[in-house]
mmCIF file of C-alpha atoms in Angstrom:
data_model
loop_
_atom_site.group_PDB
_atom_site.id
_atom_site.type_symbol
_atom_site.label_atom_id
_atom_site.label_comp_id
_atom_site.label_asym_id
_atom_site.label_seq_id
_atom_site.Cartn_x
_atom_site.Cartn_y
_atom_site.Cartn_z
ATOM 1 C CA MET A 261 -54.996 150.834 63.647
ATOM 2 C CA GLY A 262 -52.218 149.354 61.537
ATOM 3 C CA ARG A 263 -49.055 151.067 60.495
ATOM 4 C CA PRO A 264 -49.015 152.854 57.149
ATOM 5 C CA LYS A 265 -47.419 150.971 54.257
ATOM 6 C CA LYS A 266 -43.772 151.745 53.602
ATOM 7 C CA VAL A 267 -43.349 153.513 50.282
ATOM 8 C CA ILE A 268 -40.453 152.154 48.225
ATOM 9 C CA GLN A 269 -38.826 154.539 45.807
ATOM 10 C CA LYS A 270 -38.898 153.715 42.117
ATOM 11 C CA ARG A 271 -35.098 153.595 42.018
ATOM 12 C CA GLU A 272 -35.033 150.991 44.787
ATOM 13 C CA GLN A 273 -37.623 148.880 42.963
ATOM 14 C CA VAL A 274 -35.482 148.893 39.820
ATOM 15 C CA PHE A 275 -32.385 147.875 41.775
ATOM 16 C CA ASN A 276 -34.351 145.093 43.474
ATOM 17 C CA LYS A 277 -35.509 143.732 40.091
ATOM 18 C CA ILE A 278 -31.954 143.800 38.728
ATOM 19 C CA SER A 279 -30.661 142.123 41.889
ATOM 20 C CA ASP A 280 -33.309 139.398 41.603
ATOM 21 C CA ALA A 281 -32.395 138.791 37.952
ATOM 22 C CA ILE A 282 -28.681 138.497 38.801
ATOM 23 C CA ASP A 283 -29.463 136.093 41.660
ATOM 24 C CA TYR A 284 -31.575 133.953 39.318
ATOM 25 C CA LEU A 285 -28.751 133.783 36.759
ATOM 26 C CA GLN A 286 -26.220 132.878 39.446
ATOM 27 C CA TYR A 287 -28.306 129.973 40.730
ATOM 28 C CA SER A 288 -29.575 128.587 37.423
ATOM 29 C CA TRP A 289 -26.941 129.481 34.805
ATOM 30 C CA PHE A 290 -26.341 125.855 33.768
ATOM 31 C CA LYS A 291 -30.045 125.304 33.077
ATOM 32 C CA LEU A 292 -30.121 128.526 31.077
ATOM 33 C CA ILE A 293 -27.127 127.439 28.975
ATOM 34 C CA LYS A 294 -28.778 124.075 28.270
ATOM 35 C CA VAL A 295 -32.019 125.761 27.173
ATOM 36 C CA ILE A 296 -30.144 128.177 24.891
ATOM 37 C CA PHE A 297 -28.072 125.333 23.384
ATOM 38 C CA ILE A 298 -31.092 123.111 22.695
ATOM 39 C CA THR A 299 -33.072 126.016 21.237
ATOM 40 C CA SER A 300 -30.210 126.993 18.936
ATOM 41 C CA LEU A 301 -29.765 123.360 17.844
ATOM 42 C CA VAL A 302 -33.468 123.054 16.983
ATOM 43 C CA LEU A 303 -33.450 126.371 15.086
ATOM 44 C CA PHE A 304 -30.329 125.343 13.151
ATOM 45 C CA THR A 305 -31.931 122.009 12.230
ATOM 46 C CA LEU A 306 -35.063 123.769 11.015
ATOM 47 C CA TRP A 307 -32.974 126.236 8.990
ATOM 48 C CA LEU A 308 -30.981 123.367 7.490
ATOM 49 C CA ALA A 309 -34.059 121.358 6.555
ATOM 50 C CA LEU A 310 -36.363 124.141 5.371
ATOM 51 C CA ILE A 311 -34.075 126.781 3.863
ATOM 52 C CA TRP A 312 -30.629 125.438 3.016
ATOM 53 C CA MET A 313 -31.444 121.920 1.725
ATOM 54 C CA PRO A 314 -33.884 122.986 -1.031
ATOM 55 C CA THR A 315 -31.346 125.461 -2.445
ATOM 56 C CA VAL A 316 -28.500 122.944 -2.770
ATOM 57 C CA GLU A 317 -28.231 121.304 -6.160
ATOM 58 C CA ARG A 318 -25.940 118.465 -5.096
ATOM 59 C CA ILE A 319 -23.501 117.511 -2.396
ATOM 60 C CA VAL A 320 -20.275 115.784 -3.423
ATOM 61 C CA PHE A 321 -18.098 114.028 -0.886
ATOM 62 C CA GLU A 322 -14.584 113.499 -2.218
ATOM 63 C CA ILE A 323 -11.404 112.102 -0.796
ATOM 64 C CA ARG A 324 -8.385 113.360 -2.668
ATOM 65 C CA TYR A 325 -5.012 111.691 -2.282
ATOM 66 C CA TYR A 326 -2.006 113.707 -3.333
#
């Protein structure tokens, strides 16, 4: 007959999940930053094209010399 399964406490399971998440961030933080940056850039472009641009009446570029 086999040995009975070891019962892991709920608290230990939570700590293991947190430890795994921290390990994942430590090993792949650069990839995570790139994904966040690209996602924010795409969302900003969509906001600019779909929300801000239709509300602008005109854009004036001026160079003033004093």
